[in-house]
Amino acid sequence: MRLQDARKDLLAGAVFTGLGLAFAITSTTYEIGTPLRMGPGFFPLVLGGVLVVLGVSIAVTGVLAREGGDLGTVPWRALVLLIAAILFFGATVRDLGLVPALFVTVLLAALAGRGVRVVPAVVIATSLTALSVLIFVVALQLRLPLIGPWLGG
């Protein structure tokens, strides 16, 4: 059994396990509650546990299967754009408003794909922003500011 053959699965399992542990540990700062009276930390704790189990099972399955391959190159552009999109949304949604923050976030995420051109990315961002406004603001009637104070909303 060679661990080098299972590098992809070991890496994926480590990422899942790490994220699961982070969710589980962070959730303990909230009230957990019971299954009948769930607190705000209950669902992140369960989700973290599921991610840890998935991560361990991916790593074990990869080692037992003895299949592998080259890790390939790291898609740095996509990685940077996706992380930037998430950080942008979290940092600006309150002050910029839902529509512009979501549009830029989806645009950045769409441009992370290989071979994606600007016009289709703008169409995707516009469509998803409109769909999100329809679902969350119109249908579910969540009180989210469409345009924030930075844009005079």
mmCIF file of C-alpha atoms in Angstrom:
data_model
loop_
_atom_site.group_PDB
_atom_site.id
_atom_site.type_symbol
_atom_site.label_atom_id
_atom_site.label_comp_id
_atom_site.label_asym_id
_atom_site.label_seq_id
_atom_site.Cartn_x
_atom_site.Cartn_y
_atom_site.Cartn_z
ATOM 1 C CA MET A 1 0.000 0.000 0.000
ATOM 2 C CA ARG A 2 1.554 3.250 -1.124
ATOM 3 C CA LEU A 3 0.281 6.490 0.334
ATOM 4 C CA GLN A 4 1.764 8.369 -2.592
ATOM 5 C CA ASP A 5 -0.782 6.755 -4.921
ATOM 6 C CA ALA A 6 -3.636 8.200 -2.876
ATOM 7 C CA ARG A 7 -2.385 11.791 -2.659
ATOM 8 C CA LYS A 8 -5.507 13.279 -4.238
ATOM 9 C CA ASP A 9 -7.851 11.439 -1.898
ATOM 10 C CA LEU A 10 -5.679 12.140 1.131
ATOM 11 C CA LEU A 11 -5.604 15.841 0.298
ATOM 12 C CA ALA A 12 -9.371 15.972 -0.313
ATOM 13 C CA GLY A 13 -9.984 14.057 2.904
ATOM 14 C CA ALA A 14 -7.726 16.418 4.835
ATOM 15 C CA VAL A 15 -9.578 19.462 3.466
ATOM 16 C CA PHE A 16 -12.991 18.000 4.359
ATOM 17 C CA THR A 17 -11.784 16.960 7.803
ATOM 18 C CA GLY A 18 -10.208 20.348 8.467
ATOM 19 C CA LEU A 19 -13.344 22.228 7.432
ATOM 20 C CA GLY A 20 -15.503 19.894 9.484
ATOM 21 C CA LEU A 21 -13.365 20.363 12.568
ATOM 22 C CA ALA A 22 -13.433 24.133 12.091
ATOM 23 C CA PHE A 23 -17.244 24.108 11.842
ATOM 24 C CA ALA A 24 -17.605 21.815 14.843
ATOM 25 C CA ILE A 25 -15.190 23.746 17.050
ATOM 26 C CA THR A 26 -16.704 27.097 16.109
ATOM 27 C CA SER A 27 -20.224 25.826 16.725
ATOM 28 C CA THR A 28 -19.370 25.107 20.365
ATOM 29 C CA THR A 29 -19.237 28.863 20.968
ATOM 30 C CA TYR A 30 -23.011 28.916 20.400
ATOM 31 C CA GLU A 31 -25.741 27.183 22.352
ATOM 32 C CA ILE A 32 -26.033 23.617 21.037
ATOM 33 C CA GLY A 33 -29.403 22.633 22.518
ATOM 34 C CA THR A 34 -30.962 19.212 22.011
ATOM 35 C CA PRO A 35 -32.369 17.501 18.907
ATOM 36 C CA LEU A 36 -35.862 18.535 20.026
ATOM 37 C CA ARG A 37 -34.854 22.105 20.953
ATOM 38 C CA MET A 38 -32.006 22.964 18.627
ATOM 39 C CA GLY A 39 -29.807 25.905 19.454
ATOM 40 C CA PRO A 40 -27.950 28.038 16.917
ATOM 41 C CA GLY A 41 -24.869 25.823 17.193
ATOM 42 C CA PHE A 42 -26.661 22.524 16.598
ATOM 43 C CA PHE A 43 -26.722 22.508 12.795
ATOM 44 C CA PRO A 44 -23.085 23.658 12.329
ATOM 45 C CA LEU A 45 -22.023 20.966 14.804
ATOM 46 C CA VAL A 46 -23.896 18.264 12.889
ATOM 47 C CA LEU A 47 -22.585 19.592 9.567
ATOM 48 C CA GLY A 48 -19.036 19.634 10.938
ATOM 49 C CA GLY A 49 -19.399 16.045 12.117
ATOM 50 C CA VAL A 50 -20.684 14.956 8.716
ATOM 51 C CA LEU A 51 -17.758 16.687 6.990
ATOM 52 C CA VAL A 52 -15.260 14.969 9.302
ATOM 53 C CA VAL A 53 -16.826 11.557 8.598
ATOM 54 C CA LEU A 54 -16.801 12.266 4.846
ATOM 55 C CA GLY A 55 -13.187 13.424 4.963
ATOM 56 C CA VAL A 56 -11.999 10.354 6.825
ATOM 57 C CA SER A 57 -13.970 8.040 4.537
ATOM 58 C CA ILE A 58 -12.557 9.720 1.403
ATOM 59 C CA ALA A 59 -9.005 9.335 2.709
ATOM 60 C CA VAL A 60 -9.498 5.708 3.768
ATOM 61 C CA THR A 61 -11.231 4.803 0.502
ATOM 62 C CA GLY A 62 -8.433 6.417 -1.475
ATOM 63 C CA VAL A 63 -5.753 4.502 0.390
ATOM 64 C CA LEU A 64 -7.595 1.199 0.054
ATOM 65 C CA ALA A 65 -8.363 1.684 -3.653
ATOM 66 C CA ARG A 66 -4.691 2.297 -4.465
ATOM 67 C CA GLU A 67 -5.667 4.559 -7.309
ATOM 68 C CA GLY A 68 -4.201 7.908 -7.858
ATOM 69 C CA GLY A 69 -2.594 10.150 -10.279
ATOM 70 C CA ASP A 70 -0.842 13.382 -10.655
ATOM 71 C CA LEU A 71 -2.176 16.233 -8.571
ATOM 72 C CA GLY A 72 -1.848 18.564 -11.522
ATOM 73 C CA THR A 73 -1.440 22.285 -11.301
ATOM 74 C CA VAL A 74 -3.230 24.440 -8.774
ATOM 75 C CA PRO A 75 -5.800 26.703 -10.461
ATOM 76 C CA TRP A 76 -4.580 29.862 -8.730
ATOM 77 C CA ARG A 77 -6.735 32.252 -10.742
ATOM 78 C CA ALA A 78 -9.930 30.400 -9.883
ATOM 79 C CA LEU A 79 -8.884 29.984 -6.264
ATOM 80 C CA VAL A 80 -8.150 33.689 -5.836
ATOM 81 C CA LEU A 81 -11.332 34.797 -7.619
ATOM 82 C CA LEU A 82 -13.585 32.474 -5.594
ATOM 83 C CA ILE A 83 -12.076 33.520 -2.275
ATOM 84 C CA ALA A 84 -12.245 37.178 -3.328
ATOM 85 C CA ALA A 85 -15.910 36.747 -4.271
ATOM 86 C CA ILE A 86 -16.813 35.293 -0.885
ATOM 87 C CA LEU A 87 -14.860 37.939 1.014
ATOM 88 C CA PHE A 88 -16.341 40.726 -1.120
ATOM 89 C CA PHE A 89 -19.895 39.594 -0.429
ATOM 90 C CA GLY A 90 -19.325 39.259 3.291
ATOM 91 C CA ALA A 91 -17.613 42.626 3.550
ATOM 92 C CA THR A 92 -19.996 44.679 1.405
ATOM 93 C CA VAL A 93 -23.512 43.222 1.477
ATOM 94 C CA ARG A 94 -24.606 45.359 4.420
ATOM 95 C CA ASP A 95 -23.289 48.706 3.145
ATOM 96 C CA LEU A 96 -23.466 48.179 -0.608
ATOM 97 C CA GLY A 97 -26.805 46.386 -0.653
ATOM 98 C CA LEU A 98 -27.906 42.970 -1.886
ATOM 99 C CA VAL A 99 -28.098 43.717 -5.605
ATOM 100 C CA PRO A 100 -24.645 45.218 -6.234
ATOM 101 C CA ALA A 101 -22.878 42.940 -3.744
ATOM 102 C CA LEU A 102 -24.475 39.824 -5.196
ATOM 103 C CA PHE A 103 -23.895 40.927 -8.797
ATOM 104 C CA VAL A 104 -20.160 41.490 -8.247
ATOM 105 C CA THR A 105 -19.860 38.275 -6.229
ATOM 106 C CA VAL A 106 -21.472 36.152 -8.919
ATOM 107 C CA LEU A 107 -19.473 37.932 -11.628
ATOM 108 C CA LEU A 108 -16.189 37.174 -9.850
ATOM 109 C CA ALA A 109 -17.215 33.562 -9.293
ATOM 110 C CA ALA A 110 -18.291 33.155 -12.912
ATOM 111 C CA LEU A 111 -14.999 34.570 -14.177
ATOM 112 C CA ALA A 112 -13.165 31.928 -12.140
ATOM 113 C CA GLY A 113 -14.099 29.290 -14.697
ATOM 114 C CA ARG A 114 -11.747 28.372 -17.508
ATOM 115 C CA GLY A 115 -12.567 29.904 -20.851
ATOM 116 C CA VAL A 116 -15.416 32.036 -19.522
ATOM 117 C CA ARG A 117 -15.864 35.299 -21.385
ATOM 118 C CA VAL A 118 -17.096 38.551 -19.846
ATOM 119 C CA VAL A 119 -20.463 38.796 -21.612
ATOM 120 C CA PRO A 120 -21.749 35.357 -20.531
ATOM 121 C CA ALA A 121 -20.438 36.046 -17.021
ATOM 122 C CA VAL A 122 -22.412 39.320 -16.899
ATOM 123 C CA VAL A 123 -25.531 37.501 -18.128
ATOM 124 C CA ILE A 124 -25.093 34.847 -15.433
ATOM 125 C CA ALA A 125 -24.528 37.480 -12.737
ATOM 126 C CA THR A 126 -27.580 39.468 -13.832
ATOM 127 C CA SER A 127 -29.784 36.374 -13.972
ATOM 128 C CA LEU A 128 -28.724 35.023 -10.591
ATOM 129 C CA THR A 129 -29.059 38.421 -8.954
ATOM 130 C CA ALA A 130 -32.581 38.857 -10.333
ATOM 131 C CA LEU A 131 -33.509 35.316 -9.300
ATOM 132 C CA SER A 132 -32.139 35.866 -5.803
ATOM 133 C CA VAL A 133 -34.095 39.099 -5.414
ATOM 134 C CA LEU A 134 -37.262 37.345 -6.574
ATOM 135 C CA ILE A 135 -36.778 34.428 -4.197
ATOM 136 C CA PHE A 136 -35.489 36.142 -1.073
ATOM 137 C CA VAL A 137 -37.045 39.588 -1.223
ATOM 138 C CA VAL A 138 -40.290 39.066 -3.147
ATOM 139 C CA ALA A 139 -41.285 35.467 -2.403
ATOM 140 C CA LEU A 140 -39.841 34.971 1.085
ATOM 141 C CA GLN A 141 -40.233 38.661 2.000
ATOM 142 C CA LEU A 142 -36.884 38.880 3.745
ATOM 143 C CA ARG A 143 -36.012 42.432 4.701
ATOM 144 C CA LEU A 144 -32.791 42.844 2.787
ATOM 145 C CA PRO A 145 -31.765 46.278 1.503
ATOM 146 C CA LEU A 146 -31.497 46.095 -2.279
ATOM 147 C CA ILE A 147 -29.275 49.177 -2.438
ATOM 148 C CA GLY A 148 -27.171 50.039 0.591
ATOM 149 C CA PRO A 149 -26.100 53.323 2.162
ATOM 150 C CA TRP A 150 -22.870 53.490 0.147
ATOM 151 C CA LEU A 151 -24.984 53.968 -2.998
ATOM 152 C CA GLY A 152 -27.542 56.260 -1.368
ATOM 153 C CA GLY A 153 -30.092 53.544 -0.578
#
